[in-house]
mmCIF file of C-alpha atoms in Angstrom:
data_model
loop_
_atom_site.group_PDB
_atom_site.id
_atom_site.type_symbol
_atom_site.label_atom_id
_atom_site.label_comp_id
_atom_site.label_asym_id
_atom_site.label_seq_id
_atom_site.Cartn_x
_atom_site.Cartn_y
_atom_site.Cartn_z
ATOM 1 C CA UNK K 15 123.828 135.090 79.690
ATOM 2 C CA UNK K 16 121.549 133.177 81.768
ATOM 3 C CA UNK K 17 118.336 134.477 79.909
ATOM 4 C CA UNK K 18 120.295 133.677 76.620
ATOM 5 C CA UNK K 19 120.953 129.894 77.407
ATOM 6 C CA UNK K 20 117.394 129.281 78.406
ATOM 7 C CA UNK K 21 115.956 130.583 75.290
ATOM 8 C CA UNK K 22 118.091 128.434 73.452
ATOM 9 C CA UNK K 23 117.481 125.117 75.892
ATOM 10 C CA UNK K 24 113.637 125.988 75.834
ATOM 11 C CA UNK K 25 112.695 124.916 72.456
ATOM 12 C CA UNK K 26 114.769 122.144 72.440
ATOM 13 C CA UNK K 27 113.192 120.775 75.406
ATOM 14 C CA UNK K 28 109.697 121.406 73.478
ATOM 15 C CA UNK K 29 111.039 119.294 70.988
ATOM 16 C CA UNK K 30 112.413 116.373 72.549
ATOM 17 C CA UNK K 31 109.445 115.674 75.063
ATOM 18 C CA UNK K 32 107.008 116.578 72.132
ATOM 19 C CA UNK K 33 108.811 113.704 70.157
ATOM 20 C CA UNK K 34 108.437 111.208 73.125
ATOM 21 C CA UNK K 35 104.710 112.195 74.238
ATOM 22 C CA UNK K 36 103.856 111.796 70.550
ATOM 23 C CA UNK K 37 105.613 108.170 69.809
ATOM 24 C CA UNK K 38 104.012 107.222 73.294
ATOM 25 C CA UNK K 39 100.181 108.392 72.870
ATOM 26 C CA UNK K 40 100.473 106.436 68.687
ATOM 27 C CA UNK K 41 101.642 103.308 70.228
ATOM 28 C CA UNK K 42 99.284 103.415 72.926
ATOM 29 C CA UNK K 43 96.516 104.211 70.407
ATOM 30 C CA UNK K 44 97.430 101.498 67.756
ATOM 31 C CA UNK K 45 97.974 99.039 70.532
ATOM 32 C CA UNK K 46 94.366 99.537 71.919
ATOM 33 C CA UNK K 47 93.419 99.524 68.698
ATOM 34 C CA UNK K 48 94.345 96.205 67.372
ATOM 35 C CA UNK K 49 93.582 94.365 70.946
ATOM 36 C CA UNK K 50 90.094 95.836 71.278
ATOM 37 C CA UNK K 51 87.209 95.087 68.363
ATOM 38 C CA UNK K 52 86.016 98.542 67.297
ATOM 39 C CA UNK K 53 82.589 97.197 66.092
ATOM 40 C CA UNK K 54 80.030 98.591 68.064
ATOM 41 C CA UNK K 55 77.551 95.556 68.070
ATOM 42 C CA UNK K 56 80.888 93.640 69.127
ATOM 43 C CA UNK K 57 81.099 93.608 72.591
ATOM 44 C CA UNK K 58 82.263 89.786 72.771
ATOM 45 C CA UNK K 59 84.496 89.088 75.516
ATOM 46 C CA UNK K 60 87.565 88.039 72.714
ATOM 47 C CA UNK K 61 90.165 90.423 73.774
ATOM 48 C CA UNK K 62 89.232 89.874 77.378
ATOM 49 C CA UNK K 63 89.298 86.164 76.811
ATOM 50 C CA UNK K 64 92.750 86.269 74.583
ATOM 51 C CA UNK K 65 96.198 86.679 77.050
ATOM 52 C CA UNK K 66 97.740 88.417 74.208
ATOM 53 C CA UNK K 67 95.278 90.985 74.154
ATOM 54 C CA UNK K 68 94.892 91.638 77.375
ATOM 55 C CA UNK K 69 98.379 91.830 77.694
ATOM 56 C CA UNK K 70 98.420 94.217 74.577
ATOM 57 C CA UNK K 71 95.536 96.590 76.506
ATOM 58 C CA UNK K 72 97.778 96.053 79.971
ATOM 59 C CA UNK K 73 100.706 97.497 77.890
ATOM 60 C CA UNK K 74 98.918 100.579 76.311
ATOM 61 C CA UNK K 75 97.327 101.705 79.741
ATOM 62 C CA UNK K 76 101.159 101.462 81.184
ATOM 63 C CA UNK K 77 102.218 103.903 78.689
ATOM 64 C CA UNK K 78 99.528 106.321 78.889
ATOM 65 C CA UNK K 79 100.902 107.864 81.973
ATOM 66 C CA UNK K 80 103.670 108.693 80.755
ATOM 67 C CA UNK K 81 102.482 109.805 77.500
ATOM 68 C CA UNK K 82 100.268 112.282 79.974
ATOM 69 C CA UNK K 83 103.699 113.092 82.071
ATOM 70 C CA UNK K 84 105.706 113.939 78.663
ATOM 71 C CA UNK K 85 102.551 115.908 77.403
ATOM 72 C CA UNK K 86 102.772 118.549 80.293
ATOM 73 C CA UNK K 87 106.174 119.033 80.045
ATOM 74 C CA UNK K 88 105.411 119.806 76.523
ATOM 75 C CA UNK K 89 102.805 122.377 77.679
ATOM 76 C CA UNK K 90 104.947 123.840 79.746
ATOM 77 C CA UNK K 91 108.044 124.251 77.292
ATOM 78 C CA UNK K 92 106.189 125.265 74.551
ATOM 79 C CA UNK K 93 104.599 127.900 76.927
ATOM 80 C CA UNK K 94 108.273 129.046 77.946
ATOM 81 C CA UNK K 95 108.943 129.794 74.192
ATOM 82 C CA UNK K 96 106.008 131.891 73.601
ATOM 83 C CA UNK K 97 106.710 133.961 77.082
ATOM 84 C CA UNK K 98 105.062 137.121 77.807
ATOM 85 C CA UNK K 99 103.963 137.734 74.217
ATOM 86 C CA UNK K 100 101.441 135.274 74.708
ATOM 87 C CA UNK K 101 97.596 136.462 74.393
ATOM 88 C CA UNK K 102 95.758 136.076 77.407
ATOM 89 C CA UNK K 103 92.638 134.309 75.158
ATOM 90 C CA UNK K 104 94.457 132.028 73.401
ATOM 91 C CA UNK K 105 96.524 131.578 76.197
ATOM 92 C CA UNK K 106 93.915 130.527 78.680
ATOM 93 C CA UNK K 107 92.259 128.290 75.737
ATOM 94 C CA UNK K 108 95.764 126.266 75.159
ATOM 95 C CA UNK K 109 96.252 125.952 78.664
ATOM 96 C CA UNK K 110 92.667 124.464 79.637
ATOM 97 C CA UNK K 111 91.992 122.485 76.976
ATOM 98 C CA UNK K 112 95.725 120.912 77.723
ATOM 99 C CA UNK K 113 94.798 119.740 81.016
ATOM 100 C CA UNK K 114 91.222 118.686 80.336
ATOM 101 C CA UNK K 115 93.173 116.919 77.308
ATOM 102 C CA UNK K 116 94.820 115.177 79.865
ATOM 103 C CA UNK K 117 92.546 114.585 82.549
ATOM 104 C CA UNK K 118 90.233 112.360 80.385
ATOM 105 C CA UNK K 119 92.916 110.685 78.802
ATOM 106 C CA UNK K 120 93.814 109.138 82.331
ATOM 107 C CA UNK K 121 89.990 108.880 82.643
ATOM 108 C CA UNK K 122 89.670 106.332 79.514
ATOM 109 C CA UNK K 123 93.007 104.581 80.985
ATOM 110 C CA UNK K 124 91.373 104.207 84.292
ATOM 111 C CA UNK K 125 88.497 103.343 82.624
ATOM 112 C CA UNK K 126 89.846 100.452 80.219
ATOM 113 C CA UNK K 127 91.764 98.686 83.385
ATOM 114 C CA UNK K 128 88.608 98.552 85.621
ATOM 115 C CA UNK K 129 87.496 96.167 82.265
ATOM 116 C CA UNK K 130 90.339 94.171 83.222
ATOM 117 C CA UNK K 131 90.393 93.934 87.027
ATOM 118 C CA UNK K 132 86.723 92.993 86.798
ATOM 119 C CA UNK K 133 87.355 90.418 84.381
ATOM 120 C CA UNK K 134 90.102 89.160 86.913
ATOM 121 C CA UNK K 135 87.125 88.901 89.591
ATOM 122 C CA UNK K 136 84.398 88.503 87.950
ATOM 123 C CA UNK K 137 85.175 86.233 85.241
ATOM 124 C CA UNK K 138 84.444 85.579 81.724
ATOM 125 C CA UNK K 139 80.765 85.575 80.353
ATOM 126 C CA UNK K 140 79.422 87.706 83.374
ATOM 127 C CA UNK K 141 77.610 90.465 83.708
ATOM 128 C CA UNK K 142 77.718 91.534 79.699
ATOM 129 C CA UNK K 143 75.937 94.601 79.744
ATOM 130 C CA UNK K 144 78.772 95.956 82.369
ATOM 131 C CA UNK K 145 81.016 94.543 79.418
ATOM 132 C CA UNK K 146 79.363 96.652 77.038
ATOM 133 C CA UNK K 147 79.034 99.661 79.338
ATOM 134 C CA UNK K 148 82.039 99.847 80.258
ATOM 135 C CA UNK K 149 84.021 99.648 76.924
ATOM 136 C CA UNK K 150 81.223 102.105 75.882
ATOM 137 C CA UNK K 151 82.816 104.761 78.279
ATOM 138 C CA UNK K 152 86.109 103.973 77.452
ATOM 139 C CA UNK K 153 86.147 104.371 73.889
ATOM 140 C CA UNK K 154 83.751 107.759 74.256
ATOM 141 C CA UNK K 155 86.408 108.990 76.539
ATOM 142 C CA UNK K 156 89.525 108.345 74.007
ATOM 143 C CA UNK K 157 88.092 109.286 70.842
ATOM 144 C CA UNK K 158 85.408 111.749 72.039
ATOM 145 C CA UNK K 159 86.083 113.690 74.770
ATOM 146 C CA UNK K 160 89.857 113.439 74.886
ATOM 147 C CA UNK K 161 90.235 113.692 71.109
ATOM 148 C CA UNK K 162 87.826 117.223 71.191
ATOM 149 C CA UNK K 163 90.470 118.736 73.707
ATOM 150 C CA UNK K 164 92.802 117.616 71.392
ATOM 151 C CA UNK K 165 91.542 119.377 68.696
ATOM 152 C CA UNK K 166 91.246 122.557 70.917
ATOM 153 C CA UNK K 167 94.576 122.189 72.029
ATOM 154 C CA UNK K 168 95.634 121.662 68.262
ATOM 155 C CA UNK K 169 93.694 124.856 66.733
ATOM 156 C CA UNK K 170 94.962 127.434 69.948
ATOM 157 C CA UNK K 171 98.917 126.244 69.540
ATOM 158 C CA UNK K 172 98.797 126.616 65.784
ATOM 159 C CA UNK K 173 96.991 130.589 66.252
ATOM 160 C CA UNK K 174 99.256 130.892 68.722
ATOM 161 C CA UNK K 175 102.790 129.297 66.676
ATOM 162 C CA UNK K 176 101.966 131.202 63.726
ATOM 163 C CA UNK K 177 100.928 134.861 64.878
ATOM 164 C CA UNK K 178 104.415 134.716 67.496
ATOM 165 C CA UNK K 179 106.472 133.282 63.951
ATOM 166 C CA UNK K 180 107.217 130.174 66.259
ATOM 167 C CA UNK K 181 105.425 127.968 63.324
ATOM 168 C CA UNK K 182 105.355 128.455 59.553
ATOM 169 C CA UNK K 183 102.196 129.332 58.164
ATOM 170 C CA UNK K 184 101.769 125.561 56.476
ATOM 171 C CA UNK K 185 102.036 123.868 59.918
ATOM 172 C CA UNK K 186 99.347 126.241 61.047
ATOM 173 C CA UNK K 187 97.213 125.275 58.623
ATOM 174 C CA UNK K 188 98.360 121.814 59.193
ATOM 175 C CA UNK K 189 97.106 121.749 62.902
ATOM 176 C CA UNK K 190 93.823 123.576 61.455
ATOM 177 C CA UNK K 191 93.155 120.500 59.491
ATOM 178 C CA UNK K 192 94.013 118.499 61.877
ATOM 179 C CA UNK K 193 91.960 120.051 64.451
ATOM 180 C CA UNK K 194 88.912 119.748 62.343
ATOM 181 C CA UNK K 195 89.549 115.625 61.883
ATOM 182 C CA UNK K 196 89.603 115.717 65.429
ATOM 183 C CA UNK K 197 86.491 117.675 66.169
ATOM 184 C CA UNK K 198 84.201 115.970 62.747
ATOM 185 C CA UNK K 199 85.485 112.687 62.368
ATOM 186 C CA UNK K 200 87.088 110.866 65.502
ATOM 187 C CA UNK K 201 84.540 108.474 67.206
ATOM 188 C CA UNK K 202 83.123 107.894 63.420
ATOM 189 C CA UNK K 203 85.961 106.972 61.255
ATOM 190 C CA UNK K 204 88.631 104.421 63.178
ATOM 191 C CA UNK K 205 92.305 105.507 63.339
ATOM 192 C CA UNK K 206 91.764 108.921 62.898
ATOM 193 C CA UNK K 207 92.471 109.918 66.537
ATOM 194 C CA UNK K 208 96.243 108.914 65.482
ATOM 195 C CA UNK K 209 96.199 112.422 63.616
ATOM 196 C CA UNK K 210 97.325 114.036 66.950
ATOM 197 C CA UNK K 211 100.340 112.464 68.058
ATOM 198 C CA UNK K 212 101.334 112.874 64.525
ATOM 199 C CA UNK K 213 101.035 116.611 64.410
ATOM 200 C CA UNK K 214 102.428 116.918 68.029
ATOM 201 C CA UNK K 215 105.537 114.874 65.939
ATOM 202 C CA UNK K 216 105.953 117.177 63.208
ATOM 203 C CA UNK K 217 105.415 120.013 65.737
ATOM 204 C CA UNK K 218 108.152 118.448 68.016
ATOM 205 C CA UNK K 219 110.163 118.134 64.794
ATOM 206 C CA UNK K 220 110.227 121.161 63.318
ATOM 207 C CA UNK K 221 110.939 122.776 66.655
ATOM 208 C CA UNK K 222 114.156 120.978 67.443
ATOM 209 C CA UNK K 223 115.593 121.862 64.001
ATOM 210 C CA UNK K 224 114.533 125.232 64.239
ATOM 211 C CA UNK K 225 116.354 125.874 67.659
ATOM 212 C CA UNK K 226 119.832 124.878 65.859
ATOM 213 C CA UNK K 227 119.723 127.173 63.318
ATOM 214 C CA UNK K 228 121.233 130.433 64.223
ATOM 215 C CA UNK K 229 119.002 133.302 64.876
ATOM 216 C CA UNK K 230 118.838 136.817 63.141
ATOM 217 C CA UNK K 231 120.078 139.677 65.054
ATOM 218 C CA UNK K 232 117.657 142.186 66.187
ATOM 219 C CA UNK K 233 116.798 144.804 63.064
ATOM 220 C CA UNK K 234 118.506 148.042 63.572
ATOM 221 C CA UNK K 235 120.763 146.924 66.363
ATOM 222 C CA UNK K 236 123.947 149.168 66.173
#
């Protein structure tokens, strides 16, 4: 009975924190986003100067712990469902590229507020090329690095989902295209990191109606 109940709270768990780590990581996104230029020869000190955008950026980097928090949870629900038919590979693949997902998310969070607490010392106008620098790194750790993980984490869930029957085959090719955006075209084309928390929502989504419908009893069961 015990065994029965958790594999029917398990993928409702997945679900449910999917749903919140995905709403959390877009509206960090889009907030950063629309406070921070994303013109490269822009390095202007306007959304440092502006107390609407800083507060926007403040804002964003307060949700992207918990976005990260949410996002593990996720991990480790999702890894609940697939149990011990999991492949080691893919397995190993999901679960690194998870964490390093997560690591340098924090790392362009803790990146974007040293922008701010050295624009509370140092002041406006000074040292620029830190300016520049520094919003260099941060924007190469959110749409490069992070966003590659991403895509890893994206392409191993979807093998995963779909040879276990967790996920239909057109969200596995769903989170093979999206994978592929996230590998070719984030850092180039703005927006296009949102692509992830999206498919983590439609992930999230389909899970949590798929763990109300009634399950098939085992073939051949007398």
């Amino acid at each position: 009975m015990e065994r029965k109940l958790q594999a029917l709270r398990t993928p409702r768990a997945a679900g449910l924190v999917g749903i919140v780590f995905a709403l959390l990581l877009a509206a960090a996104i889009v907030l950063i986003r629309v406070a921070v230029p994303d013109e490269p020869g822009n390095v202007g000190n306007s959304w440092i100067t502006d107390p609407s955008r800083r507060r926007t950026v403040q804002t964003a980097l307060n949700l992207i712990p918990f976005a990260g928090i949410f996002f593990l949870w996720f991990m480790g629900a999702v890894r609940a469902r697939i149990g011990e038919a999991e492949d080691q590979f893919f397995a190993m693949v999901f679960l690194g590229s998870g964490l390093l997902f997560v690591a340098t998310l924090f790392g362009a969070a803790a990146a974007a507020g040293g922008l701010l607490v050295t624009a509370d010392v140092s002041g406006v106008g000074s040292k620029l090329q830190g300016w520049s620098f520094g919003r260099h790194v941060t924007y190469s750790l959110l749409t490069t690095y992070a966003m590659r993980m991403a895509a890893v984490f994206t392409f191993s869930t979807s093998t995963i989902g779909h040879r276990l029957g967790v996920l239909p085959r057109w969200l596995a090719l769903l989170g093979y295209l999206v994978a592929l955006t996230l590998l070719l075209l984030t850092g180039s084309i703005a927006w296009s990191e949102l692509v992830f928390p999206l498919w983590a929502l439609v992930v999230s989504l389909h899970i949590l109606v798929a763990s109300f419908r009634p399950r098939p009893g085992p073939v051949g069961a007398s």
